[in-house]
Short mmCIF file of C-alpha atoms in Angstrom, two decimals:
data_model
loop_
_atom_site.label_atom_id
_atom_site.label_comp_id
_atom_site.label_asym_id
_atom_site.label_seq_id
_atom_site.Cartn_x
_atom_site.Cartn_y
_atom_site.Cartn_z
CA UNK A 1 -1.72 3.77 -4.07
CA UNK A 2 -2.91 7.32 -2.49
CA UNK A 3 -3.47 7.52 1.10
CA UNK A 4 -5.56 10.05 3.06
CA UNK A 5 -3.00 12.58 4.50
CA UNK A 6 -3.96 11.92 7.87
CA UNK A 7 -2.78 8.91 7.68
CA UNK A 8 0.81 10.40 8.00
CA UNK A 9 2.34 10.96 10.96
CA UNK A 10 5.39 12.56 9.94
CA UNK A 11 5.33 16.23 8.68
CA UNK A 12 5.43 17.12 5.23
CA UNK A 13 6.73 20.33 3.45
CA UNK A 14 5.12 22.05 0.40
CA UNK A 15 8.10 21.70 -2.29
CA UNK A 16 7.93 24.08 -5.34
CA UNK A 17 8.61 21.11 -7.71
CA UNK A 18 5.31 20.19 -9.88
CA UNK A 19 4.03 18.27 -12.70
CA UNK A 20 1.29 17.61 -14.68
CA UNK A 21 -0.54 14.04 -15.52
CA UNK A 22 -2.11 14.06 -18.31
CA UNK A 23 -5.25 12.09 -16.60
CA UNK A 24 -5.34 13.42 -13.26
CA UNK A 25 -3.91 16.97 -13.72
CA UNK A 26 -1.36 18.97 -11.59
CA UNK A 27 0.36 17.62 -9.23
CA UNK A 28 1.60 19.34 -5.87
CA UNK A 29 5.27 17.60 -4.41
CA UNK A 30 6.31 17.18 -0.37
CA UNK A 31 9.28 16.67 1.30
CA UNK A 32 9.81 14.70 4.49
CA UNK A 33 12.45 14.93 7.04
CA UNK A 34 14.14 11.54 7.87
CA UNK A 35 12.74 10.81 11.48
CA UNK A 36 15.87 8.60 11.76
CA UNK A 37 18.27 11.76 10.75
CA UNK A 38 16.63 15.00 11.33
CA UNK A 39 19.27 16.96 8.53
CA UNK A 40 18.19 14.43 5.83
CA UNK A 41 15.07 15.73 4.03
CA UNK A 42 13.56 13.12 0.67
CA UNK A 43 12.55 15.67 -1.60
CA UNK A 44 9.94 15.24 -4.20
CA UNK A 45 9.39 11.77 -3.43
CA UNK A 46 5.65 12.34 -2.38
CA UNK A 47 2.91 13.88 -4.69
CA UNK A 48 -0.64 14.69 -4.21
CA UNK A 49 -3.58 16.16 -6.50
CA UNK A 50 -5.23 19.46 -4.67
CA UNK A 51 -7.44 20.09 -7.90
CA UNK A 52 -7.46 16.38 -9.55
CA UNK A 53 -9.41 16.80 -12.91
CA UNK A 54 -12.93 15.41 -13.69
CA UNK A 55 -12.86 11.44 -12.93
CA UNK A 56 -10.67 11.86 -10.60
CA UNK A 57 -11.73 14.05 -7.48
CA UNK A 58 -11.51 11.07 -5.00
CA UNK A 59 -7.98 11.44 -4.68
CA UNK A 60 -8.00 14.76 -3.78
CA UNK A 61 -5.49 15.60 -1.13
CA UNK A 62 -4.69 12.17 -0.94
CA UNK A 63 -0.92 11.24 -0.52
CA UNK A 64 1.25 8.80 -3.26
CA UNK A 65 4.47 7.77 -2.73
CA UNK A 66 7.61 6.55 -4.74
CA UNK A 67 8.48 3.26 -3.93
CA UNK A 68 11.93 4.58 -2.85
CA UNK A 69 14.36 5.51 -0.91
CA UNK A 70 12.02 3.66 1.25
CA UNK A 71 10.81 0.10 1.50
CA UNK A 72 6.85 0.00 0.07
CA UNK A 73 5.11 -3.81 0.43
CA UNK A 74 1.39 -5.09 -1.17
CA UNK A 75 0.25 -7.46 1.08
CA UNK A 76 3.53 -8.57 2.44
CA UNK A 77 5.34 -8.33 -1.14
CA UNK A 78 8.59 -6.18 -1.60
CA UNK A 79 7.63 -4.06 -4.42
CA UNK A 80 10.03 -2.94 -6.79
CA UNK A 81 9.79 1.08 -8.22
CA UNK A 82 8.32 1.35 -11.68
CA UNK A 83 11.56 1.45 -14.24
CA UNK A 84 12.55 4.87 -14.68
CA UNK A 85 12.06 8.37 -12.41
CA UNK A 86 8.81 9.80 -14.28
CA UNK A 87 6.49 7.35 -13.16
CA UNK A 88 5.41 6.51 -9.74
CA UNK A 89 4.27 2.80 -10.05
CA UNK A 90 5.01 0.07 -7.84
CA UNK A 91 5.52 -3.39 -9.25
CA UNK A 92 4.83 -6.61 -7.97
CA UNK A 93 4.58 -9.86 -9.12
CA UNK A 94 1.06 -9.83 -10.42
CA UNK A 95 2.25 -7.06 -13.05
CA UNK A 96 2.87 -8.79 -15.99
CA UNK A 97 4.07 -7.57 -19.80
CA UNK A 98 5.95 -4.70 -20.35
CA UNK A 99 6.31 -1.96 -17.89
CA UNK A 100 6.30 1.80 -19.27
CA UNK A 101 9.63 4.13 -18.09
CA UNK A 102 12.29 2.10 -19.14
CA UNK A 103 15.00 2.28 -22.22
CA UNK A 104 12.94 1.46 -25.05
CA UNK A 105 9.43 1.54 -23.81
CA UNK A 106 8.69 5.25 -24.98
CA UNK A 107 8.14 6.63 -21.33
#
């Protein structure tokens, strides 16, 4: 899922970590400051496409999110955070067969 950035209300920080997709290109990281405990800053948890290659331009500047530390929900669903740290994906119960980014699955 990518959200608009104005959609959050909390303020994000530029971090200097990156990485590239092979699909959508570069992508830019944030970090966000723990409204709940201002001296606990989630790093790198949030990512976001400022030059998103051809295909993909509608996500520009739009905001995805790990599904952790935090608690993420699909229509009312729990979802659980892709297997693995190199993928972003949230899983829910209509995902079915093998998931990429854990032992064994070549991601």
């Amino acid at each position: 899922y990518y959200l608009p950035s104005d959609s959050i209300l909390l303020p994000l920080t530029r971090s200097s970590h990156k990485s590239f997709c092979e699909w959508k290109g570069a992508a830019t990281y944030w970090n966000i400051t723990d409204p709940g405990n201002g001296s606990q800053e989630v790093k790198n948890r949030i990512w976001s496409y400022e030059k998103p290659t051809k295909g993909f331009e509608s996500i520009k500047d739009y905001l995805s999110f790990y599904a952790g530390p935090w608690d993420c929900y699909v229509d009312g669903e729990k979802v659980e955070p892709q297997p693995g740290d190199f993928y972003g994906g949230w899983v829910t119960s209509d995902i079915e067969g093998p998931i990429k980014g854990g032992p064994g699955t070549w991601g």
